[in-house]
PDB file of C-alpha atoms in Angstrom:
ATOM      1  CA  UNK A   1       0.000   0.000   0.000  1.00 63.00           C
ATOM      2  CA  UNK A   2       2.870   2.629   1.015  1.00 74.00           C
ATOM      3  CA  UNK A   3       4.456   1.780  -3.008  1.00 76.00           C
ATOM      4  CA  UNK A   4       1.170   1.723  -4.718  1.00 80.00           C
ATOM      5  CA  UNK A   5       0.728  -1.639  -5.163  1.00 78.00           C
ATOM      6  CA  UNK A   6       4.627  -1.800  -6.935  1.00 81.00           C
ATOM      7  CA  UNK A   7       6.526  -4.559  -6.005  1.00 81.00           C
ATOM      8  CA  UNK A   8       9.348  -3.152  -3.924  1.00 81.00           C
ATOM      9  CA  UNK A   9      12.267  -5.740  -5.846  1.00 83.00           C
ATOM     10  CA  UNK A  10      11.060  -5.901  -9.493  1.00 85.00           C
ATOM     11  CA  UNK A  11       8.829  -2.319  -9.887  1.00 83.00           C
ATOM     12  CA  UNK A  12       5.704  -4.385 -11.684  1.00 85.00           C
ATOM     13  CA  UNK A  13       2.360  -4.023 -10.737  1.00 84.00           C
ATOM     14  CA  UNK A  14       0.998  -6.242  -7.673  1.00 80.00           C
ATOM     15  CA  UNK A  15      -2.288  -8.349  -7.994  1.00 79.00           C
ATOM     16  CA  UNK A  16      -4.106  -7.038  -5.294  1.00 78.00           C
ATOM     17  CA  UNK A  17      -5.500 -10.167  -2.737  1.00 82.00           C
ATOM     18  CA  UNK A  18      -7.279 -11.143   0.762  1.00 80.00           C
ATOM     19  CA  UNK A  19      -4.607  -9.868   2.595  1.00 78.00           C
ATOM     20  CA  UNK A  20      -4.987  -6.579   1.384  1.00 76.00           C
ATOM     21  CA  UNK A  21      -8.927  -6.234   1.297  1.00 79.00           C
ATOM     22  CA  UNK A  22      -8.414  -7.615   4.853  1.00 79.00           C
ATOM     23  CA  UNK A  23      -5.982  -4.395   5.872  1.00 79.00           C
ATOM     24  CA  UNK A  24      -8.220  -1.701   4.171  1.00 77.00           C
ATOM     25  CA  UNK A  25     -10.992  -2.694   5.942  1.00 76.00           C
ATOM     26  CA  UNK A  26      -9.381  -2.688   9.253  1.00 76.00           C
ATOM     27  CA  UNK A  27      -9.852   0.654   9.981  1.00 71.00           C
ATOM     28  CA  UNK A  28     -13.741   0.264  10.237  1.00 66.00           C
ATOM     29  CA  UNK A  29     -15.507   0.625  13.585  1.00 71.00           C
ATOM     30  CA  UNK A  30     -17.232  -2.677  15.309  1.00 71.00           C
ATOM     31  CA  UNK A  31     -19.712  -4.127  12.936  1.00 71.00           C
ATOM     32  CA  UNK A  32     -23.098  -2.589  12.840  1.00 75.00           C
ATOM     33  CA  UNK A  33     -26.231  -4.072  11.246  1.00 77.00           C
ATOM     34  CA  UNK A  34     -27.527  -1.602   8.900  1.00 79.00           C
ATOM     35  CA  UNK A  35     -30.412   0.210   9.156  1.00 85.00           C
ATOM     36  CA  UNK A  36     -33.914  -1.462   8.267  1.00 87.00           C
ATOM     37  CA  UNK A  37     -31.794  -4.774   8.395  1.00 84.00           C
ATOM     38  CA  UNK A  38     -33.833  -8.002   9.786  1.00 83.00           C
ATOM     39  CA  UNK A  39     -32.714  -9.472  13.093  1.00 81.00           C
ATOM     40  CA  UNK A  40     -30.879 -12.655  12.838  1.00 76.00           C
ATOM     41  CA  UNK A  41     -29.854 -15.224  15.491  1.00 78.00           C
ATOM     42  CA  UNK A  42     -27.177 -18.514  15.542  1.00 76.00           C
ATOM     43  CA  UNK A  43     -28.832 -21.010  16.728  1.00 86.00           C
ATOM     44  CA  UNK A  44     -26.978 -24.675  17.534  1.00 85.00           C
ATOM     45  CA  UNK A  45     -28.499 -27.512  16.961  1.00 90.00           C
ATOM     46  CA  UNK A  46     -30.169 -29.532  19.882  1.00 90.00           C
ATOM     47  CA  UNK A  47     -27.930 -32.924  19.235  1.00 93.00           C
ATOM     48  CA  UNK A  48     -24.225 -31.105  19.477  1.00 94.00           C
ATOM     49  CA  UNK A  49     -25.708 -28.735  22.617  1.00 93.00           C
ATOM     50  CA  UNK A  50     -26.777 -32.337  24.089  1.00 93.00           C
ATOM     51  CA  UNK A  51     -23.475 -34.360  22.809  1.00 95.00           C
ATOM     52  CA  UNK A  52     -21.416 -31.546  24.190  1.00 94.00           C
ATOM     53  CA  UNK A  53     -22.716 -31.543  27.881  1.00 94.00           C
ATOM     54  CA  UNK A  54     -22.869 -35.480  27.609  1.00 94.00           C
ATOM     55  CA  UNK A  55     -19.523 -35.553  25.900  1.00 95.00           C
ATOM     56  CA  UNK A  56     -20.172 -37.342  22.854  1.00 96.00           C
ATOM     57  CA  UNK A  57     -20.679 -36.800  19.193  1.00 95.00           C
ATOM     58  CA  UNK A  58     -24.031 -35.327  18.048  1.00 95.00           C
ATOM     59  CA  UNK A  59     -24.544 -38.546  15.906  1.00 95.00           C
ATOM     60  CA  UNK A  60     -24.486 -41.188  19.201  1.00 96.00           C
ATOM     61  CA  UNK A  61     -26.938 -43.029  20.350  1.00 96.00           C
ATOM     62  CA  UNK A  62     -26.923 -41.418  24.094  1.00 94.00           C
ATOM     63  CA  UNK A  63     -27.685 -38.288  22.061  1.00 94.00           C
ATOM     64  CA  UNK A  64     -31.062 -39.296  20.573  1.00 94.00           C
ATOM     65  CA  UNK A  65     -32.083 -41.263  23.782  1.00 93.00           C
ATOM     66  CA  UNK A  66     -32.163 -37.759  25.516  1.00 91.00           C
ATOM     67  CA  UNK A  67     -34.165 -36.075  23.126  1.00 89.00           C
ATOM     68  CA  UNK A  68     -36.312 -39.028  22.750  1.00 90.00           C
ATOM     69  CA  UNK A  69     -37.096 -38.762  26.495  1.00 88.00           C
ATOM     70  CA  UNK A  70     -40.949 -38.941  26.930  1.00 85.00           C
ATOM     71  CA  UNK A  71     -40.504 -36.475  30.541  1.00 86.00           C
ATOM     72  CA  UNK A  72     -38.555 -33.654  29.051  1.00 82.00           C
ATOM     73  CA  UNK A  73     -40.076 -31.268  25.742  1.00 80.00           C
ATOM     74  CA  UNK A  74     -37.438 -29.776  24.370  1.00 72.00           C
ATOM     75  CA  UNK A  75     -39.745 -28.411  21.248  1.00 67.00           C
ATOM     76  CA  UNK A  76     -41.590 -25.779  23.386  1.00 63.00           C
TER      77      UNK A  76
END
């Protein structure tokens, strides 16, 4: 950026990449959802919440036993 985009050993133009989209827009403020935007949420999935407190892949068999439990509605 200081050589505008020159290589500093040969003097040719540089392809511009990631690494320098990643450095201009460094000198933003914290991310802001614009205006009018919808709200959004991340939402994990029940069987890797469940695996992870059990300690065990989302994919096991203690995993779908608890959220086959008859006593407990996880679905409200």
């Amino acid at each position: 950026m200081e050589l505008d985009n020159t290589c500093p050993e040969c003097g040719k133009s540089l392809t511009i990449g990631v690494l320098h989209r990643v450095a201009k827009l460094a000198d933003r403020e914290n991310a802001r959802q614009p205006e009018g935007a919808a709200d959004y949420r991340y939402i994990i999935p029940l069987p890797e919440v469940i695996g992870e407190i059990e300690s065990v892949g989302p994919d096991t068999k203690t995993v779908q036993r608890t959220i086959s439990r008859p006593d407990i509605n996880f679905w409200q």
